[in-house]
Coordinates of C-alpha atoms in Angstrom, one line a residue:
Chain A
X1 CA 0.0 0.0 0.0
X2 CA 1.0 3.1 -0.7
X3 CA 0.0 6.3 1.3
X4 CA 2.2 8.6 0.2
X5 CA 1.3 12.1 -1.9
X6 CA 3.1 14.8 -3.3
X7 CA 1.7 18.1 -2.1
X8 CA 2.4 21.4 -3.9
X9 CA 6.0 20.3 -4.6
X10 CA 6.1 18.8 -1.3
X11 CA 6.6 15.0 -1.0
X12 CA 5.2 13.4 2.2
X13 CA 5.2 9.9 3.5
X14 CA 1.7 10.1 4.4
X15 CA -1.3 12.5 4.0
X16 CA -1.5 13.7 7.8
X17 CA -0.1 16.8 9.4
X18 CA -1.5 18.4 12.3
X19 CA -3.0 21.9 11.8
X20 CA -0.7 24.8 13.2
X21 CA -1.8 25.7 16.7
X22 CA -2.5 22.2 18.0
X23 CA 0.4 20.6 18.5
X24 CA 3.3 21.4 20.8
X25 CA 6.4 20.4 19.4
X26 CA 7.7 19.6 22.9
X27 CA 4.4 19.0 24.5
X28 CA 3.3 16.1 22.5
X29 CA 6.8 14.7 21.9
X30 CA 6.3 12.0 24.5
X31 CA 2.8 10.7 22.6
X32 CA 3.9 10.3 19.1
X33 CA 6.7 9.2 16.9
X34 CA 6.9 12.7 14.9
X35 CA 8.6 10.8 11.9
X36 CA 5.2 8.4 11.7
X37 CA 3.5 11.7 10.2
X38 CA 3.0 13.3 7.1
X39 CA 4.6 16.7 8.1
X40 CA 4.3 18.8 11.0
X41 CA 2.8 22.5 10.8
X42 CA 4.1 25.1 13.5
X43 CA 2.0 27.2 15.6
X44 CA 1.9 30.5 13.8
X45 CA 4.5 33.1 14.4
X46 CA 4.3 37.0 13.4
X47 CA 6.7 39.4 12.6
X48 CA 6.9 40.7 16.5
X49 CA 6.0 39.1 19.8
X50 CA 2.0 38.9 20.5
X51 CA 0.4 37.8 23.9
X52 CA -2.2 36.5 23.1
X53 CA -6.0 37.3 24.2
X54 CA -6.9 36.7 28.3
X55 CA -8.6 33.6 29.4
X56 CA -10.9 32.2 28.8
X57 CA -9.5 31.2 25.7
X58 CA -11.4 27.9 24.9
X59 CA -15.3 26.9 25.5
X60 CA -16.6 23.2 24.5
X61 CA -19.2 22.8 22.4
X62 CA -21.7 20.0 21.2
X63 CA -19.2 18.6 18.7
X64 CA -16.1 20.6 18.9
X65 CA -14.7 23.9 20.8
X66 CA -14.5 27.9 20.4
X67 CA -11.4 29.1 20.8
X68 CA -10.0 32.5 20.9
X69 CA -6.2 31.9 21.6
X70 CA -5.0 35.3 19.7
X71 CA -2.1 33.1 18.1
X72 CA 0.3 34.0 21.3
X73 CA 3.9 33.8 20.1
X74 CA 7.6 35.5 20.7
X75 CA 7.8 36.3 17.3
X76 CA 9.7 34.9 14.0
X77 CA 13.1 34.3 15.8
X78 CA 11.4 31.3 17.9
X79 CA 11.2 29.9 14.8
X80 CA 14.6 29.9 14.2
X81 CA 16.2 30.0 18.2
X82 CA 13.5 27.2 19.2
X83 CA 11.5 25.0 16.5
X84 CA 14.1 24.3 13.8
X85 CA 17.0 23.4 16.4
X86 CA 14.1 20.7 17.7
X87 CA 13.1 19.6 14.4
X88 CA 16.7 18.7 13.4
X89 CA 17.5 15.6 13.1
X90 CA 13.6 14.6 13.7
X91 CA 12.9 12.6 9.7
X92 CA 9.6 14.5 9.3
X93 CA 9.0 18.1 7.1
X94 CA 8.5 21.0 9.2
X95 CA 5.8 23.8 7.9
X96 CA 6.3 26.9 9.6
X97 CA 3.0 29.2 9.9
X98 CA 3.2 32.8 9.1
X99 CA 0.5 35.2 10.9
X100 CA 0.3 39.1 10.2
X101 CA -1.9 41.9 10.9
X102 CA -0.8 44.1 8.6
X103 CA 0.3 43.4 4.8
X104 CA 4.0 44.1 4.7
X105 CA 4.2 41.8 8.2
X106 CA 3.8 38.5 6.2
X107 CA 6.8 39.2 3.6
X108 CA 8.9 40.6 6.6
X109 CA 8.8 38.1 8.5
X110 CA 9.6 35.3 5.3
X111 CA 12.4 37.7 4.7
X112 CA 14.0 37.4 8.1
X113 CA 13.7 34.0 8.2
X114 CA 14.8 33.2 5.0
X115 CA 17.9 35.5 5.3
X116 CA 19.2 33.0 8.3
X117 CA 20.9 29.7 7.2
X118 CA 18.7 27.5 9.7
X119 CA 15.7 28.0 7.5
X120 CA 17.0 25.5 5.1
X121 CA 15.3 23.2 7.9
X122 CA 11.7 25.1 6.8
X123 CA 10.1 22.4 4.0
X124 CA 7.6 25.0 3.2
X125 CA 5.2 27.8 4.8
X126 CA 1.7 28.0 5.6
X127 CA 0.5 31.9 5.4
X128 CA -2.4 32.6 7.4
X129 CA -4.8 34.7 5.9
X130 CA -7.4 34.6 8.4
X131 CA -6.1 37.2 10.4
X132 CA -7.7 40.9 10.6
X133 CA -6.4 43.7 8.9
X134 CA -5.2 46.2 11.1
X135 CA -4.7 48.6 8.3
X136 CA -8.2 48.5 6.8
X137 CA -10.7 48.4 10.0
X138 CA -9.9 44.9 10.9
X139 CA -11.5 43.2 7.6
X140 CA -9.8 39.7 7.7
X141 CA -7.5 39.6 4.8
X142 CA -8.5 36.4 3.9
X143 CA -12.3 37.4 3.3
X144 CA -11.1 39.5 0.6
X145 CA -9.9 37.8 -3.2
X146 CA -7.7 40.9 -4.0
X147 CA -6.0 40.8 -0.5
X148 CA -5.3 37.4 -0.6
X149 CA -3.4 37.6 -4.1
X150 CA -1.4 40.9 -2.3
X151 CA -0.1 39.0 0.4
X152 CA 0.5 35.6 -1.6
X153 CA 2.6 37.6 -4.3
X154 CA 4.3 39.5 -1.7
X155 CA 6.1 36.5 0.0
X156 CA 6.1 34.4 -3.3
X157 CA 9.6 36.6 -4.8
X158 CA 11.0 35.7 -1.3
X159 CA 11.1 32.0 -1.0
X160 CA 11.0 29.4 -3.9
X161 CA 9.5 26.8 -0.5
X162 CA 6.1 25.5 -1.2
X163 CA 3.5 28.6 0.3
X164 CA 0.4 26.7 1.3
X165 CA -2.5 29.1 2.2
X166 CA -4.1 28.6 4.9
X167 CA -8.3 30.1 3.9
X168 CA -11.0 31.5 6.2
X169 CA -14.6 29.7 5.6
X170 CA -16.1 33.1 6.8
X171 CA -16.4 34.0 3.1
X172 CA -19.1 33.7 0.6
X173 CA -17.7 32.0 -2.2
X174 CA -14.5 30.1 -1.3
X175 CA -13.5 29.3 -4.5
X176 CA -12.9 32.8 -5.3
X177 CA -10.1 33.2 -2.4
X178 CA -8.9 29.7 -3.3
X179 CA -8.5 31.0 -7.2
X180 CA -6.2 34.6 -5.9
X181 CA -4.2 32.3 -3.9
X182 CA -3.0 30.0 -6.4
X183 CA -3.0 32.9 -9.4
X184 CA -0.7 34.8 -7.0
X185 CA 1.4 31.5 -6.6
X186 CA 0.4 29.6 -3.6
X187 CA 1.2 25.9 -3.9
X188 CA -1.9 24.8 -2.5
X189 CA -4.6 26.2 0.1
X190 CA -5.2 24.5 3.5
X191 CA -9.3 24.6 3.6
X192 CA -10.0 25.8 6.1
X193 CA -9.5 28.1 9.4
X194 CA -12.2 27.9 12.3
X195 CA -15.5 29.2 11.7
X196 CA -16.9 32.8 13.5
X197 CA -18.8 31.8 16.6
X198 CA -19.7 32.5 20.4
X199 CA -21.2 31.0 23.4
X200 CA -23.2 32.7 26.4
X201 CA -22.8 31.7 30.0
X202 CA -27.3 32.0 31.1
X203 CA -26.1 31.8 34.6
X204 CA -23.4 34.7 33.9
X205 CA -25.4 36.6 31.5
X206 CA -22.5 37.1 29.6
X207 CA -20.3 35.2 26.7
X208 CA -17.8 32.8 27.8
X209 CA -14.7 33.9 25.6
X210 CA -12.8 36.7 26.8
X211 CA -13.1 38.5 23.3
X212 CA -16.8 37.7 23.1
X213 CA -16.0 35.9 19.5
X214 CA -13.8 32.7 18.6
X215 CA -13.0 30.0 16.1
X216 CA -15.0 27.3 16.0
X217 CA -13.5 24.0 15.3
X218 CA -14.1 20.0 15.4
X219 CA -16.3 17.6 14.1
X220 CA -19.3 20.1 14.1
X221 CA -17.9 22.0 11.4
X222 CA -16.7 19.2 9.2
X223 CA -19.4 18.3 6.6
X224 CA -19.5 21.9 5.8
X225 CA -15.7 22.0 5.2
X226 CA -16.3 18.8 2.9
X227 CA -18.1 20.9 1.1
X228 CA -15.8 23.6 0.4
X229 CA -13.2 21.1 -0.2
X230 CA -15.0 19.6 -2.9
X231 CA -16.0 23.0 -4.5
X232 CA -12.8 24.4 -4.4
X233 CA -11.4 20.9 -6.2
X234 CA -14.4 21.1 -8.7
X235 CA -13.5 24.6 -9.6
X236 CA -10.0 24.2 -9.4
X237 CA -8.7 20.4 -10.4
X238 CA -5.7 21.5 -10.6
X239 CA -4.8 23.6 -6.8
X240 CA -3.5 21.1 -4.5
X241 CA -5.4 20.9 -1.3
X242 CA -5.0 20.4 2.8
X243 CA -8.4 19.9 4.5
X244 CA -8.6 20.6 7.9
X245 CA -11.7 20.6 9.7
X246 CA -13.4 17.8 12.3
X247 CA -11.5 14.8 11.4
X248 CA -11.6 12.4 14.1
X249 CA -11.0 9.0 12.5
X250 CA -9.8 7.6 8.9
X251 CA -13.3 7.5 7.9
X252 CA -12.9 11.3 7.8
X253 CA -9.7 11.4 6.4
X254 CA -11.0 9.6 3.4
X255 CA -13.6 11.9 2.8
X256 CA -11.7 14.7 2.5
X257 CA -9.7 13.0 0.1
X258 CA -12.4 11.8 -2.0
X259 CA -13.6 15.4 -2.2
X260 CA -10.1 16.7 -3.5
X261 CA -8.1 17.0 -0.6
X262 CA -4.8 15.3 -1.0
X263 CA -3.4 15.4 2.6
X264 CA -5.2 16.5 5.6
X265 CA -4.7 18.5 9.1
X266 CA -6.0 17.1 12.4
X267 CA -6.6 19.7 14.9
X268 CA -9.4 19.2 17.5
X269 CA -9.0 15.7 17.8
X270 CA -4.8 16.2 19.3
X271 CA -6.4 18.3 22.4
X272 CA -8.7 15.0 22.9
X273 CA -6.3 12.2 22.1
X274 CA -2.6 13.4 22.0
X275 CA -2.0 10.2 19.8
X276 CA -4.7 10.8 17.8
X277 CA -3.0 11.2 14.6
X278 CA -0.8 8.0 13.9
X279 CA -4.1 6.3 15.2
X280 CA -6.2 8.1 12.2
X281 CA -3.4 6.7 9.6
X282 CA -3.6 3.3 10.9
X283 CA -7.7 3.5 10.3
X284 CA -7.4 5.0 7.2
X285 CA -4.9 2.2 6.0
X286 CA -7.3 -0.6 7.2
X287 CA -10.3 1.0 5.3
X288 CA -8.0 1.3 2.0
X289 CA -7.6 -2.5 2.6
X290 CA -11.4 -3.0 3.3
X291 CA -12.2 -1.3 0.0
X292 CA -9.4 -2.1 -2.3
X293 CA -7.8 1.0 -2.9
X294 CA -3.7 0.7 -2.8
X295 CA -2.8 4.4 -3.1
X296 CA -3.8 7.6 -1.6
X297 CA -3.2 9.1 -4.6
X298 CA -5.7 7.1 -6.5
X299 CA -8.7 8.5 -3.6
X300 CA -8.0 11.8 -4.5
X301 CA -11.2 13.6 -5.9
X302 CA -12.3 10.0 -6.6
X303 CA -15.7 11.1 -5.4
X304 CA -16.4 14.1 -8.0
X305 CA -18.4 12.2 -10.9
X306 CA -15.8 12.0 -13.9
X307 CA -16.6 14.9 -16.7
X308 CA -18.4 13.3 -19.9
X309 CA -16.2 13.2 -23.4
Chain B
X1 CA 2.0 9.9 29.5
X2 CA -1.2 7.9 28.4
X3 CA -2.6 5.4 30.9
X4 CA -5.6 2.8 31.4
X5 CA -7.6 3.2 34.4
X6 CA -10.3 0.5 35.5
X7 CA -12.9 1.9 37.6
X8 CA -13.0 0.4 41.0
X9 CA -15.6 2.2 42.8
X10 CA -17.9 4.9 41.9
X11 CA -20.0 6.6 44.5
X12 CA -21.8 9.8 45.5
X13 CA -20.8 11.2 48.5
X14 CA -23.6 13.5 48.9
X15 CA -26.3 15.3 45.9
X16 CA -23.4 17.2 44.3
X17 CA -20.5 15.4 45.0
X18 CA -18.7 12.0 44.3
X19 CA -15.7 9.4 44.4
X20 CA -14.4 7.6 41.7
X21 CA -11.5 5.5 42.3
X22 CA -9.0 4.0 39.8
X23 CA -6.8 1.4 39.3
X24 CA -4.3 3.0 36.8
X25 CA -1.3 0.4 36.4
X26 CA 1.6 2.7 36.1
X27 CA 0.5 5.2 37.5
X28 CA 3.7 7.8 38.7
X29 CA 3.3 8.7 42.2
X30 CA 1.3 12.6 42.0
X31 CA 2.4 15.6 44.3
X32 CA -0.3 17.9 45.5
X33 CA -1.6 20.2 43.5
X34 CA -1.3 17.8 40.1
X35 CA -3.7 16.4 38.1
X36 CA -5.2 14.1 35.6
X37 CA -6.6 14.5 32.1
X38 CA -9.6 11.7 32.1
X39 CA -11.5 10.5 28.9
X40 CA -15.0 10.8 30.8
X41 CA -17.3 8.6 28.5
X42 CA -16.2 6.3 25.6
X43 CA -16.7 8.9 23.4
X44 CA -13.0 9.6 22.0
X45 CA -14.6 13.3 20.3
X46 CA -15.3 15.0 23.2
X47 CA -12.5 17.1 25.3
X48 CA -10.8 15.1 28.5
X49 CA -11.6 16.9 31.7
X50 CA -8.7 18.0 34.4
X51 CA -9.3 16.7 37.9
X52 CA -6.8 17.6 40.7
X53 CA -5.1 14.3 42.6
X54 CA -7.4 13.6 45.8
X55 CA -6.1 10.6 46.8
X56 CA -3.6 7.9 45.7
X57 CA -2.3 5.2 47.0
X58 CA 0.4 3.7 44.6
X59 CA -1.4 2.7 41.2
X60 CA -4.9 3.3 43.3
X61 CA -6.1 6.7 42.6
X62 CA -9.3 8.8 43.8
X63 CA -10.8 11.7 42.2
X64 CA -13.5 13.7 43.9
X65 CA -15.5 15.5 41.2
X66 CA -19.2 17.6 41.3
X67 CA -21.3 16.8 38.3
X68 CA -21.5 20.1 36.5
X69 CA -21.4 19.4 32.6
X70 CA -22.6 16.9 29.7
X71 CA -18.4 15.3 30.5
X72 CA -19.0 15.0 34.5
X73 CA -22.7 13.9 34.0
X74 CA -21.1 10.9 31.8
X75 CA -18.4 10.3 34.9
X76 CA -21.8 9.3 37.0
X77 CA -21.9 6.2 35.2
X78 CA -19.0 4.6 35.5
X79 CA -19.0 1.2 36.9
X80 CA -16.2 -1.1 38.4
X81 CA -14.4 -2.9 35.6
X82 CA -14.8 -0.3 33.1
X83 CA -11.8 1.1 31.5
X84 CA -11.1 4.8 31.6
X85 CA -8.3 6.6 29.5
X86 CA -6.3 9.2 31.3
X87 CA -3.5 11.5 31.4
X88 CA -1.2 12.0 34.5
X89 CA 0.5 13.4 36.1
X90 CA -0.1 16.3 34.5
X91 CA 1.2 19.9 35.9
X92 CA 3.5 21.2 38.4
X93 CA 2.4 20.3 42.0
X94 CA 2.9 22.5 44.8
X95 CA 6.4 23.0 45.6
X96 CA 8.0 21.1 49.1
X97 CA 7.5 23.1 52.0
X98 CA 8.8 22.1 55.4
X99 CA 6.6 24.6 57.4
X100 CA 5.8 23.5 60.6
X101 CA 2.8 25.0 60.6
X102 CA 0.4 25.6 57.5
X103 CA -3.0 26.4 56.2
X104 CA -5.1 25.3 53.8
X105 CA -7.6 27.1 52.4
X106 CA -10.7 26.1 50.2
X107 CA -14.0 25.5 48.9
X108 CA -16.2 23.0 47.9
X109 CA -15.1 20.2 45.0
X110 CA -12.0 23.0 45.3
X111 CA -11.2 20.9 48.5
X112 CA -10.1 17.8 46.6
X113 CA -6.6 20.0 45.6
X114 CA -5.3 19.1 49.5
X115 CA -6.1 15.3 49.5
X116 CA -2.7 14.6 49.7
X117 CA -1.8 17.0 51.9
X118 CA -1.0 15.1 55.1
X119 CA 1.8 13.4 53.0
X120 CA 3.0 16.6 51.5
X121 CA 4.1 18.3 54.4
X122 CA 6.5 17.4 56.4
X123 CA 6.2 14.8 59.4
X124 CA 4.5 16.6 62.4
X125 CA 3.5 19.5 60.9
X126 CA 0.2 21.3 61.8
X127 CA -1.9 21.1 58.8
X128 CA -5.1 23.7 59.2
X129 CA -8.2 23.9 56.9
X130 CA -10.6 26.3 56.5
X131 CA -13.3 24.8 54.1
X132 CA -16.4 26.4 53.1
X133 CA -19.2 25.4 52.9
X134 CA -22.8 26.7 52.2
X135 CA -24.5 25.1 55.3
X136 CA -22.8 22.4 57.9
X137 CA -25.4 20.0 56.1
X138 CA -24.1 20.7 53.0
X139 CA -20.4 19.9 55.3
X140 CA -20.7 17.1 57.0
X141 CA -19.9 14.3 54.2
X142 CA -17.4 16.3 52.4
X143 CA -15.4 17.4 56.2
X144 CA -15.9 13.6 57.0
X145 CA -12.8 13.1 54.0
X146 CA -10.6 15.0 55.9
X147 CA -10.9 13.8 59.4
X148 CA -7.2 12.9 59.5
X149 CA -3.7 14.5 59.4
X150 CA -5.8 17.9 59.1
X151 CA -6.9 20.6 61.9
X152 CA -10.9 21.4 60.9
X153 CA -12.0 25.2 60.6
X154 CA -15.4 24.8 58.8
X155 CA -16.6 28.2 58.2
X156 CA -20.4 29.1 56.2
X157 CA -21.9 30.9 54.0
X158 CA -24.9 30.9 56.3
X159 CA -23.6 32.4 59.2
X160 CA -21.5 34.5 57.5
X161 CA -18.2 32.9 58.7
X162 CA -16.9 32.1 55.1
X163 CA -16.6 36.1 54.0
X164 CA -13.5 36.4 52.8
X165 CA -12.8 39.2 55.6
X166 CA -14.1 36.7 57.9
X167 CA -11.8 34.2 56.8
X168 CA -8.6 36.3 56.6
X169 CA -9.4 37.2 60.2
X170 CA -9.6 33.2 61.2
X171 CA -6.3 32.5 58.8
X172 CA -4.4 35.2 60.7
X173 CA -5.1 33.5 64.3
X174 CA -3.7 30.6 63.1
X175 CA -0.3 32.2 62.9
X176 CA 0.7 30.2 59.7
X177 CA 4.0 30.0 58.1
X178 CA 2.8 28.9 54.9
X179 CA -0.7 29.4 53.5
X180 CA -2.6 27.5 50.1
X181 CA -5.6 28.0 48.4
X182 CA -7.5 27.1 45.2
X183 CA -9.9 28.7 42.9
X184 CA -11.6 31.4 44.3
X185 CA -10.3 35.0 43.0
X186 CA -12.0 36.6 45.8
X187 CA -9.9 34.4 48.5
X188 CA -6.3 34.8 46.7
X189 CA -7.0 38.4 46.5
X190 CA -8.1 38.5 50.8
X191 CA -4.8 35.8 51.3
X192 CA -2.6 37.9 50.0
X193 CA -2.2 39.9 52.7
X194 CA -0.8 37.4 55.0
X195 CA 2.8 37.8 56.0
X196 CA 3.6 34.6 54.9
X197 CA 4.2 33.1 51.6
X198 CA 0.8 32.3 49.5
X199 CA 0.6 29.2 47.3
X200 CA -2.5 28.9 44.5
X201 CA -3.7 26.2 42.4
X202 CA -6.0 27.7 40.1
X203 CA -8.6 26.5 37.8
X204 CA -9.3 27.5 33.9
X205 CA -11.2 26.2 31.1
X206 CA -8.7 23.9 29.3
X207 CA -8.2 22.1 26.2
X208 CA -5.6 19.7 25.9
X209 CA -3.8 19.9 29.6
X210 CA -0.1 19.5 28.2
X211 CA 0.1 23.0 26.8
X212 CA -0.3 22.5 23.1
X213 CA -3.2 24.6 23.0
X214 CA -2.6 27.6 25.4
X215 CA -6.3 28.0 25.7
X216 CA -5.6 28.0 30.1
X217 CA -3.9 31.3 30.7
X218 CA -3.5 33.4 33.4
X219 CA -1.9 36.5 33.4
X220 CA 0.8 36.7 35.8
X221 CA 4.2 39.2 36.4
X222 CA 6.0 37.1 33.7
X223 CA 3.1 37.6 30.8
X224 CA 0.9 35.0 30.1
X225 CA 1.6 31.3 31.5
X226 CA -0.2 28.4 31.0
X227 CA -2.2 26.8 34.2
X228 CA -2.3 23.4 32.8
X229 CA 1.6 23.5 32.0
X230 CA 3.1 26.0 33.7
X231 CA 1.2 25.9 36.7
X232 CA -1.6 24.6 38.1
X233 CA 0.1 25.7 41.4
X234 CA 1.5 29.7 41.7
X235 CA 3.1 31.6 44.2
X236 CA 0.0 33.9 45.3
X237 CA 3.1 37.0 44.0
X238 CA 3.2 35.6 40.6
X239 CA -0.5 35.6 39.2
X240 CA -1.8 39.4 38.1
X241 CA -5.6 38.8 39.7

């Protein structure tokens, strides 16, 4: 069997990463074998140090969890001073995330990083787009087509890595974002981000997260990320794509590849089961052998009904 | 680390509150103030739930938990034999203190944070609580749990004994060299005007429990730290509250 797939000019050994934010790279080093995993996706870093939003930062829900971290971090040099000295040696691609609130923050920070030797030890970058921005009344940057192909171009003369963008689903038609991403010259576009929501404490009268709004993620939003998945492939057969949204099992995994995706990004289901991910790859394997399919590759947008000649 | 708990025992101790005891094979000897991430039902989608140490004895392990949530309503029905994923030990634990005299200081399920305390401190030493409580009905099973190695100050919200002011006062007498608490803001905040050093454990909605997340701040005089990582357990100095 084979379960590797070539993403965006990026080979893995198998289609599952973690999505950025959910895994610590020293945290959940004593759960799992890094090198069992497809790649591995850093939390996202910015161009200066950020603290982060007060607590509470998190909220259960039915089916998944709000969240309203503020992507905390000490800024790009972590990258290099902390994540790539623990990566070496470790036989596994590293993805580093890039956050911004304004324009110019993205390529700045790609520019200092790649100016230091260490980030040969970057495989490729993940640019998150679904941050506000700062410079135009908070609009996430992400929401908008012709913001999206600003910042993809801007960091695209500064690297010849893979740039995987990372899309909001707080957008009308994702396709649209999808297509500026990869005519700006993303390698592929991780679908999706967390979804605008909030919870209310009755007995507190109040909402639970400290900055009233937060991400939603987990298995509740999952079907409705299938969906974009397989629009976004339908529209654009040819964009590589990185689902992440709900997956709990290899059953999910192999929907998302059906619908286009060709590798995949647990999230939700680390902060449950820290060794949730080589667990997923082991179920997906056994329902390849259950339905006679050898090769990832073959699943991909397997689904979509083939176009009449 | 991951282990496999089999429930032994699961009962309630009075409407609110309960015991469930573990058999956890492997199971690293906790410190007080540390805690366990525990798979509450078999359903492997929903978020573990952090419960502080209350008792252990070797591989035998006791939580005390109040059913608040869908997670904790799940807890109720455990039986004996059934199998229970958790985490432990998870956290930093209260740091070893030789006071010879110390008080602890708590409230309801908040109470289960100084289980172990008789084998914290050191041998001899004059352990204090002051728990409160809404009523001595509400009391009486949860003070029975502590009826050795501790000194009993119940104090109540219905005669008015358990206002902070009230409790500060009744700390103070006790003359203590060291003093703990847990949860409430209200207390820490009161506490911190003792003369001696002030230990917290503190609670926060949390994820993951190892960090990953950093969904359980608190904000403290070093930025932001993490209570599931970088705490549970404070010095009352630290934590901006």
């Amino acid at each position: 069997m084979n379960v590797s797939v070539s993403v965006g000019g990026l080979t893995l050994r198998n289609p599952i990463m973690n999505a950025s934010g959910t895994l610590g790279l020293e945290e959940n080093q004593e759960y799992i074998d890094y090198s069992s995993l497809g790649a591995i996706v850093a939390k996202s870093v910015t161009l200066n140090p950020r603290r982060g939003n007060p607590a509470p930062r998190v909220c259960e829900t039915e089916a998944g969890m709000l969240n309203c971290v503020g992507i905390p971090n000490e800024g790009y040099r972590k990258t290099l001073d902390h994540d790539l000295p623990v990566m070496r040696g470790l036989d596994v691609p590293f993805i580093v995330s890039v956050a911004g609130n304004k324009e110019s923050e993205f390529a700045d920070c790609i520019r200092l990083l790649e100016a230091e030797p260490a980030a040969a030890g970057i495989a490729a970058y993940e640019i998150n787009v679904s941050c506000p921005n700062l410079e135009h009344g908070g609009r996430v940057f992400g929401a908008d087509p012709e913001m999206t192909r600003h910042i993809v171009a801007s960091v695209r003369s500064l690297t010849d890595r893979p740039l995987f963008v990372k899309l909001t689903p707080n957008v009308t038609d994702i396709t649209a974002i999808a297509a500026a991403a990869s005519e700006a010259g993303g390698n592929a576009v991780t679908v999706c981000n967390t979804f605008l929501a909030m919870a209310i404490d009755p007995i507190a009268r109040k909402p639970i997260l400290s900055n009233t709004f937060g991400g939603l993620s987990g298995p509740a939003i999952r079907p409705i990320v299938l969906r974009m998945v397989w629009q976004i492939h339908a529209a654009l057969p040819y964009l590589p794509i990185i689902a992440s949204g709900g997956i709990t099992c290899g059953r999910d995994v192999a929907e998302y590849l059906m619908a286009g995706a060709s590798a995949v990004q647990v999230g939700y289901q680390n902060f449950c089961e820290p060794d949730a991910m080589p667990a997923i790859l082991s179920q997906l394997e056994a329902l390849m052998t259950r339905i006679g399919i050898n090769s990832v590759e073959e699943m991909i947008g397997c689904a979509h009904p083939v176009p009449a000649k | 680390m991951l282990f496999d708990g089999t429930v032994l025992e699961n009962r309630p101790l009075t409407e609110d509150y309960n015991l469930l005891t573990l058999q956890v094979p492997g199971l690293p000897q906790g410190v007080m103030g540390q805690f366990v991430e525990l798979r509450t039902s078999d359903q492997k989608q929903m978020l573990r739930r952090p419960f502080t140490v209350f008792r252990q004895d070797g591989e035998r392990l006791t939580l005390l938990y109040k059913v608040i949530g869908t997670a904790t309503h799940f807890l109720l029905s455990a039986v004996p034999g059934q199998h229970m994923s958790l985490m432990a030990m998870l956290g930093n634990g209260f740091a070893p203190d030789h006071a010879a005299r110390t008080v602890l200081v708590g409230r309801g399920v908040g109470l289960a944070t100084f289980g172990l305390a008789p084998c914290f401190f050191r041998p001899g030493a004059a352990v204090h609580l002051v728990a409160s409580f809404r009523s001595p009905e509400a009391a009486a099973p949860l003070l029975s749990l502590f009826s050795q190695g501790y000194q009993l100050h119940p104090v109540y919200d219905s005669d008015g004994s358990s206002a902070p002011n009230r409790v500060l006062e009744l700390v103070r007498s006790l003359a203590p060299q060291s003093c703990y608490t847990c949860g409430s803001h209200r207390l820490l905040k009161c506490l911190r005007e003792l003369p001696c050093p002030v230990y917290v454990s503190l609670e926060e909605r949390m994820a993951c429990g190892i960090g990953s997340c950093q969904g359980c701040v608190v904000d403290t005089i070093h930025g932001y730290r993490r209570v599931c990582k970088d705490g549970p357990c404070f010095s009352a100095k630290e934590v901006l509250i």
